[in-house]
Amino acid sequence: MGGAQSTRRERNTENVEEQTRHSQLPVSVKYPWPLEYTFTDVSVKVSVEIGLRSETSSDIATHYQTLSQQCQQGFNLLQFFQIPGVISQSGVQSFNHQFQAIFTTSSDCVHHSKLEVVRSTVEPRVLRGISNELVTDMAQLIQQVKDMSSRGGRLVCLESSLSTKSPSFLGSLQGKAGSADVDLLFQMPVQSPSTLYTYQAVNIPIVSKVKQGFPAGKIQTESNFNEQLQSFLSEGWKLVDIFYDSEFSMKAIGRSRSRVSQNSVWFFEKELNRINDNTPQYEGAVIEYWHTVKYRSLKGRATAEGSWNDVVVEMGQQGWELACLVKLRDQTSQPFSSKLKMKILLIFQRKLLR
């Protein structure tokens, strides 16, 4: 009897943890076009070279052929995303980072498009001053999006390749902060496209509040992602991805330094022939998910506990298409605990019913 009660309590605890792992999902309604999702985990090896100019390089490009083959088999790639905090040591100066590719089932990929990847380089620069703010020139990347879309390409997502280079000595004196490679994933038409798409990249600062504490402080995001999303959906745009132009580009707001801002770039899409039509086409939903990582220092790795896959699948049953996943600065941990919780936003869209 005692064993049965114990098992029941464990199951109840698991259910409570699952329910508190994410925010409330939208009210279920009958939707005529449900989506089926499939997930592929990819381990990307990153090598570190220490010298006068430190560099990291990755084998991420070797995995794109696998993603392309899945698209040819009838899957539509929506996101290719680095899973935060999940890492394992594979050598003295090499590590494996976990990525996830998220697909929906689609016959369009098989006959009408193929996956193409374009690499861009971004170079953050330090603006000397009180806060030494980091700013990033995105002109090259944005021009590449324009060039590919003029050929009929549709932007799928942007993701860091984990290949970086530190600045030279002279470059650091000039305020350069090195460079990082970013991969742009596109669906390219096999034949002449019947529809062209246009894109806009919008800089939106993400404001967070820093709370001092012991043994560690706490950062809480104040920016309202849902309001920002709805403001663009209401003008007929569709969100493609959200990209931080520099992982560490945070600046203090005010003298107290209790609030900080990090720049994000939101990429929106619209059919070119509808560029002057502001009729809303999509509705949006933002789900908060607490991503738990457990560190095993003796084994040199960190693993995720739980997964957002079930949330994505459940949303797909109601016709919600995943636009992107966004890692926030929010995180919590307990003293002497090997676990760290990070907040991830899952942003969805679906066609409005007319």
Coordinates of C-alpha atoms in Angstrom, one line a residue:
M1 CA 0.0 0.0 0.0
G2 CA 2.8 2.4 1.0
G3 CA 4.5 1.8 -2.3
A4 CA 1.4 2.5 -4.3
Q5 CA 0.8 5.8 -2.4
S6 CA 4.5 6.7 -3.0
T7 CA 4.1 6.1 -6.8
R8 CA 0.9 8.1 -6.9
R9 CA 2.6 11.0 -5.1
E10 CA 5.5 10.9 -7.6
R11 CA 3.2 10.9 -10.6
N12 CA 1.3 13.9 -9.1
T13 CA 4.6 15.7 -8.5
E14 CA 5.5 15.1 -12.2
N15 CA 2.2 16.4 -13.4
V16 CA 2.6 19.6 -11.3
E17 CA 6.1 20.1 -12.6
E18 CA 4.9 19.7 -16.2
Q19 CA 2.0 22.2 -15.6
T20 CA 4.4 24.8 -14.1
R21 CA 7.0 24.3 -16.7
H22 CA 5.1 26.5 -19.2
S23 CA 2.5 29.3 -19.2
Q24 CA -1.1 28.6 -20.0
L25 CA -1.8 27.6 -23.6
P26 CA -4.5 29.4 -25.7
V27 CA -8.1 28.2 -25.3
S28 CA -8.7 25.2 -27.5
V29 CA -10.9 25.8 -30.5
K30 CA -11.8 23.8 -33.6
Y31 CA -9.3 24.7 -36.3
P32 CA -9.5 23.3 -39.8
W33 CA -5.8 23.0 -40.5
P34 CA -3.9 21.2 -37.7
L35 CA -0.1 20.8 -38.0
E36 CA 2.0 17.7 -37.4
Y37 CA 5.5 18.4 -36.0
T38 CA 8.7 16.3 -36.0
F39 CA 11.9 17.0 -34.2
T40 CA 15.6 16.2 -35.0
D41 CA 18.4 16.7 -32.5
V42 CA 21.8 17.5 -33.9
S43 CA 25.1 17.5 -32.1
V44 CA 27.5 20.3 -33.4
K45 CA 31.2 20.0 -32.5
V46 CA 33.0 23.2 -31.7
S47 CA 36.8 23.4 -31.5
V48 CA 38.6 26.2 -29.7
E49 CA 42.0 27.5 -30.8
I50 CA 43.9 29.7 -28.3
G51 CA 46.5 32.1 -29.7
L52 CA 47.1 35.7 -30.4
R53 CA 43.6 35.7 -31.9
S54 CA 41.4 33.1 -30.2
E55 CA 39.0 31.3 -32.6
T56 CA 36.2 28.8 -32.5
S57 CA 35.1 26.7 -35.4
S58 CA 32.2 24.3 -35.8
D59 CA 31.1 21.5 -38.1
I60 CA 27.6 22.8 -38.3
A61 CA 27.7 23.0 -42.1
T62 CA 28.1 19.2 -42.3
H63 CA 24.6 18.8 -40.8
Y64 CA 22.7 21.0 -43.4
Q65 CA 22.7 18.2 -45.9
T66 CA 20.7 16.1 -43.4
L67 CA 18.2 18.9 -43.0
S68 CA 17.9 19.3 -46.7
Q69 CA 17.2 15.5 -47.2
Q70 CA 14.4 15.7 -44.6
C71 CA 12.9 18.5 -46.5
Q72 CA 13.0 16.5 -49.7
Q73 CA 11.2 13.7 -47.9
G74 CA 8.2 15.9 -47.3
F75 CA 9.1 18.0 -44.2
N76 CA 9.0 21.7 -44.0
L77 CA 11.8 23.2 -41.8
L78 CA 10.6 25.9 -39.4
Q79 CA 13.5 26.4 -37.0
F80 CA 17.1 25.3 -36.4
F81 CA 17.9 26.3 -32.8
Q82 CA 20.7 25.9 -30.4
I83 CA 19.3 24.3 -27.1
P84 CA 20.6 26.7 -24.4
G85 CA 23.0 25.3 -21.9
V86 CA 23.2 21.7 -23.3
I87 CA 26.8 20.9 -23.9
S88 CA 29.4 18.1 -23.4
Q89 CA 33.1 18.1 -23.6
S90 CA 34.5 15.9 -26.4
G91 CA 38.2 16.7 -26.2
V92 CA 40.8 19.0 -24.5
Q93 CA 39.7 21.9 -26.6
S94 CA 36.4 20.8 -28.2
F95 CA 32.8 20.6 -27.1
N96 CA 29.5 19.3 -28.5
H97 CA 26.6 21.7 -28.5
Q98 CA 23.0 20.4 -29.0
F99 CA 20.8 21.9 -31.7
Q100 CA 17.2 21.0 -32.6
A101 CA 15.6 21.2 -36.1
I102 CA 11.8 21.5 -36.0
F103 CA 9.7 20.5 -39.0
T104 CA 6.1 20.2 -40.0
T105 CA 4.8 17.8 -42.6
S106 CA 4.5 19.4 -46.0
S107 CA 4.3 18.2 -49.6
D108 CA 5.4 21.6 -50.8
C109 CA 9.1 21.0 -49.9
V110 CA 9.2 17.9 -52.1
H111 CA 8.3 19.5 -55.4
H112 CA 8.7 23.2 -55.1
S113 CA 11.7 24.2 -52.9
K114 CA 15.1 23.2 -51.6
L115 CA 17.1 24.3 -48.5
E116 CA 19.9 26.8 -49.1
V117 CA 22.2 28.2 -46.5
V118 CA 24.0 31.5 -46.7
R119 CA 26.8 32.5 -44.2
S120 CA 27.1 36.1 -43.0
T121 CA 29.6 37.7 -40.7
V122 CA 28.7 40.2 -38.0
E123 CA 31.2 42.4 -36.2
P124 CA 30.2 43.9 -32.9
R125 CA 32.0 47.2 -32.1
V126 CA 32.5 48.8 -28.6
L127 CA 31.4 52.4 -28.3
R128 CA 33.8 53.8 -25.8
G129 CA 32.0 55.6 -23.0
I130 CA 30.5 55.2 -19.6
S131 CA 28.8 51.9 -20.5
N132 CA 31.1 50.6 -23.3
E133 CA 28.0 49.7 -25.3
L134 CA 28.3 47.0 -28.0
V135 CA 26.7 47.7 -31.3
T136 CA 26.6 45.5 -34.4
D137 CA 26.5 46.4 -38.1
M138 CA 23.9 44.2 -39.6
A139 CA 24.0 45.8 -43.1
Q140 CA 25.7 42.8 -44.8
L141 CA 23.3 40.3 -43.3
I142 CA 20.2 42.3 -44.2
Q143 CA 21.4 42.8 -47.8
Q144 CA 21.9 39.1 -48.1
V145 CA 18.2 38.5 -47.1
K146 CA 17.2 41.1 -49.8
D147 CA 19.3 39.4 -52.4
M148 CA 17.9 35.9 -51.7
S149 CA 14.3 37.1 -51.5
S150 CA 14.7 38.8 -54.9
R151 CA 15.5 35.3 -56.3
G152 CA 12.3 33.9 -54.8
G153 CA 13.8 32.7 -51.5
R154 CA 11.9 32.6 -48.2
L155 CA 13.8 33.1 -45.0
V156 CA 13.4 30.2 -42.6
C157 CA 15.6 31.3 -39.7
L158 CA 18.9 32.7 -38.5
E159 CA 21.3 30.8 -36.3
S160 CA 24.8 31.4 -35.0
S161 CA 27.3 28.9 -36.5
L162 CA 29.4 29.1 -33.3
S163 CA 32.4 30.1 -35.4
T164 CA 33.9 33.2 -33.9
K165 CA 37.2 35.1 -34.0
S166 CA 38.6 37.5 -31.4
P167 CA 39.9 40.9 -32.5
S168 CA 43.5 41.6 -33.3
F169 CA 45.4 43.9 -30.9
L170 CA 45.1 46.8 -33.3
G171 CA 41.4 46.0 -33.8
S172 CA 40.7 46.0 -30.1
L173 CA 42.3 49.4 -29.8
Q174 CA 39.9 50.6 -32.5
G175 CA 36.9 49.3 -30.5
K176 CA 36.4 46.1 -32.5
A177 CA 35.0 43.1 -30.6
G178 CA 35.9 40.4 -33.0
S179 CA 33.5 38.6 -35.5
A180 CA 30.9 35.9 -35.5
D181 CA 29.4 33.9 -38.3
V182 CA 25.6 33.7 -38.7
D183 CA 23.9 31.2 -41.0
L184 CA 20.8 32.2 -42.9
L185 CA 18.5 29.3 -43.9
F186 CA 16.3 29.8 -46.9
Q187 CA 13.7 27.8 -48.9
M188 CA 14.6 28.4 -52.5
P189 CA 12.2 27.6 -55.4
V190 CA 13.2 24.9 -57.8
Q191 CA 11.3 26.6 -60.6
S192 CA 10.4 30.2 -61.2
P193 CA 8.5 31.4 -58.2
S194 CA 4.9 32.5 -58.5
T195 CA 5.1 34.7 -55.3
L196 CA 7.9 36.9 -54.1
Y197 CA 8.3 37.9 -50.5
T198 CA 9.7 41.1 -48.9
Y199 CA 11.3 41.4 -45.4
Q200 CA 11.9 44.1 -42.9
A201 CA 14.3 43.9 -40.0
V202 CA 13.2 45.8 -36.9
N203 CA 15.5 46.7 -34.0
I204 CA 13.7 46.2 -30.7
P205 CA 15.5 46.6 -27.4
I206 CA 14.7 44.0 -24.8
V207 CA 14.7 45.6 -21.3
S208 CA 15.4 43.5 -18.2
K209 CA 15.5 44.3 -14.5
V210 CA 18.5 43.2 -12.5
K211 CA 17.9 42.2 -8.9
Q212 CA 20.9 41.8 -6.6
G213 CA 20.9 38.9 -4.3
F214 CA 22.9 36.2 -2.6
P215 CA 24.4 33.8 -3.7
A216 CA 23.4 35.0 -7.1
G217 CA 21.4 37.9 -8.6
K218 CA 18.3 37.6 -10.8
I219 CA 17.4 39.1 -14.1
Q220 CA 13.7 39.5 -15.1
T221 CA 12.6 40.6 -18.5
E222 CA 10.2 43.6 -18.6
S223 CA 9.6 43.9 -22.3
N224 CA 6.3 42.6 -23.6
F225 CA 6.9 40.3 -26.6
N226 CA 3.2 39.7 -27.2
E227 CA 2.5 43.4 -27.6
Q228 CA 5.4 43.8 -30.0
L229 CA 4.2 40.8 -32.0
Q230 CA 0.6 41.9 -32.2
S231 CA 1.6 45.4 -33.4
F232 CA 3.2 43.9 -36.6
L233 CA 0.7 41.1 -37.2
S234 CA -2.1 43.8 -37.1
E235 CA -0.4 45.4 -40.2
G236 CA -0.3 42.2 -42.2
W237 CA 3.2 41.0 -41.4
K238 CA 4.3 37.6 -40.4
L239 CA 7.2 37.0 -37.9
V240 CA 10.0 34.8 -39.2
D241 CA 12.7 35.0 -36.5
I242 CA 14.1 37.0 -33.6
F243 CA 17.9 37.4 -33.5
Y244 CA 20.2 38.9 -30.9
D245 CA 22.7 40.9 -32.9
S246 CA 25.3 40.3 -30.2
E247 CA 25.1 37.7 -27.4
F248 CA 26.5 40.1 -24.8
S249 CA 25.3 43.5 -26.1
M250 CA 23.7 44.7 -22.9
K251 CA 23.8 48.3 -21.7
A252 CA 22.7 49.9 -18.4
I253 CA 19.7 52.2 -18.4
G254 CA 20.1 55.0 -16.0
R255 CA 22.7 55.5 -13.3
S256 CA 21.5 52.7 -10.9
R257 CA 22.3 50.0 -13.5
S258 CA 19.3 48.1 -12.1
R259 CA 17.8 47.9 -15.6
V260 CA 19.6 46.7 -18.8
S261 CA 18.8 46.6 -22.5
Q262 CA 19.8 44.1 -25.1
N263 CA 19.1 44.7 -28.8
S264 CA 17.1 42.2 -30.7
V265 CA 16.4 42.2 -34.5
W266 CA 12.9 40.9 -35.5
F267 CA 12.5 39.7 -39.1
F268 CA 9.1 40.0 -40.6
E269 CA 7.8 38.7 -43.9
K270 CA 5.0 39.8 -46.3
E271 CA 4.1 38.9 -49.9
L272 CA 5.5 41.5 -52.2
N273 CA 2.2 42.1 -54.0
R274 CA 0.6 42.9 -50.6
I275 CA 3.3 45.3 -49.4
N276 CA 0.7 48.2 -49.2
D277 CA -2.1 45.9 -47.8
N278 CA -2.2 46.1 -44.0
T279 CA -5.0 43.6 -43.6
P280 CA -4.0 41.2 -40.8
Q281 CA -3.3 37.6 -42.0
Y282 CA -2.2 35.9 -38.8
E283 CA -2.9 35.8 -35.1
G284 CA -0.1 35.2 -32.6
A285 CA 0.5 33.5 -29.2
V286 CA 3.6 33.7 -26.9
I287 CA 4.2 30.8 -24.5
E288 CA 6.7 31.0 -21.7
Y289 CA 8.7 27.8 -21.1
W290 CA 11.1 27.2 -18.2
H291 CA 14.0 25.2 -19.6
T292 CA 15.9 23.2 -17.0
V293 CA 19.6 22.3 -17.4
K294 CA 21.4 19.9 -15.1
Y295 CA 25.2 20.3 -14.9
R296 CA 27.4 17.2 -14.3
S297 CA 30.8 18.8 -13.8
L298 CA 32.6 15.5 -13.2
K299 CA 31.4 14.2 -16.5
G300 CA 32.0 17.5 -18.3
R301 CA 28.5 17.9 -19.6
A302 CA 25.1 19.5 -19.1
T303 CA 21.8 17.9 -20.1
A304 CA 18.2 19.2 -20.4
E305 CA 15.5 17.9 -18.1
G306 CA 12.2 17.8 -20.0
S307 CA 11.4 19.2 -23.4
W308 CA 9.2 21.8 -25.1
N309 CA 8.3 19.3 -27.8
D310 CA 5.0 18.3 -26.1
V311 CA 4.0 22.0 -26.0
V312 CA 4.8 22.5 -29.7
V313 CA 2.9 19.3 -30.7
E314 CA -0.2 20.4 -28.6
M315 CA -0.2 23.8 -30.2
G316 CA 0.1 22.2 -33.7
Q317 CA -3.1 20.3 -33.1
Q318 CA -4.8 23.7 -32.9
G319 CA -3.1 24.9 -36.1
W320 CA -0.4 27.0 -34.5
E321 CA 2.8 27.2 -36.5
L322 CA 6.0 27.8 -34.5
A323 CA 7.7 31.1 -35.6
C324 CA 10.7 31.0 -33.3
L325 CA 12.2 30.2 -29.9
V326 CA 13.8 33.1 -28.0
K327 CA 16.1 32.7 -25.0
L328 CA 15.6 35.3 -22.3
R329 CA 18.0 36.4 -19.6
D330 CA 15.6 35.2 -16.9
Q331 CA 17.0 32.3 -14.9
T332 CA 16.7 30.9 -11.5
S333 CA 18.7 28.4 -9.4
Q334 CA 18.9 27.2 -5.8
P335 CA 22.0 27.4 -3.6
F336 CA 24.3 24.3 -4.0
S337 CA 22.0 23.0 -6.8
S338 CA 23.4 21.6 -10.0
K339 CA 20.2 22.7 -11.9
L340 CA 19.6 26.0 -13.6
K341 CA 16.2 27.1 -15.0
M342 CA 16.1 29.5 -18.0
K343 CA 13.1 31.1 -19.6
I344 CA 12.4 30.4 -23.3
L345 CA 9.7 32.0 -25.3
L346 CA 7.9 29.9 -27.9
I347 CA 6.2 32.2 -30.4
F348 CA 3.4 30.9 -32.6
Q349 CA 1.3 32.1 -35.4
R350 CA -1.7 30.8 -37.4
K351 CA -3.8 32.0 -40.3
L352 CA -6.9 34.0 -39.3
L353 CA -10.2 32.3 -40.2
R354 CA -12.3 34.5 -42.4

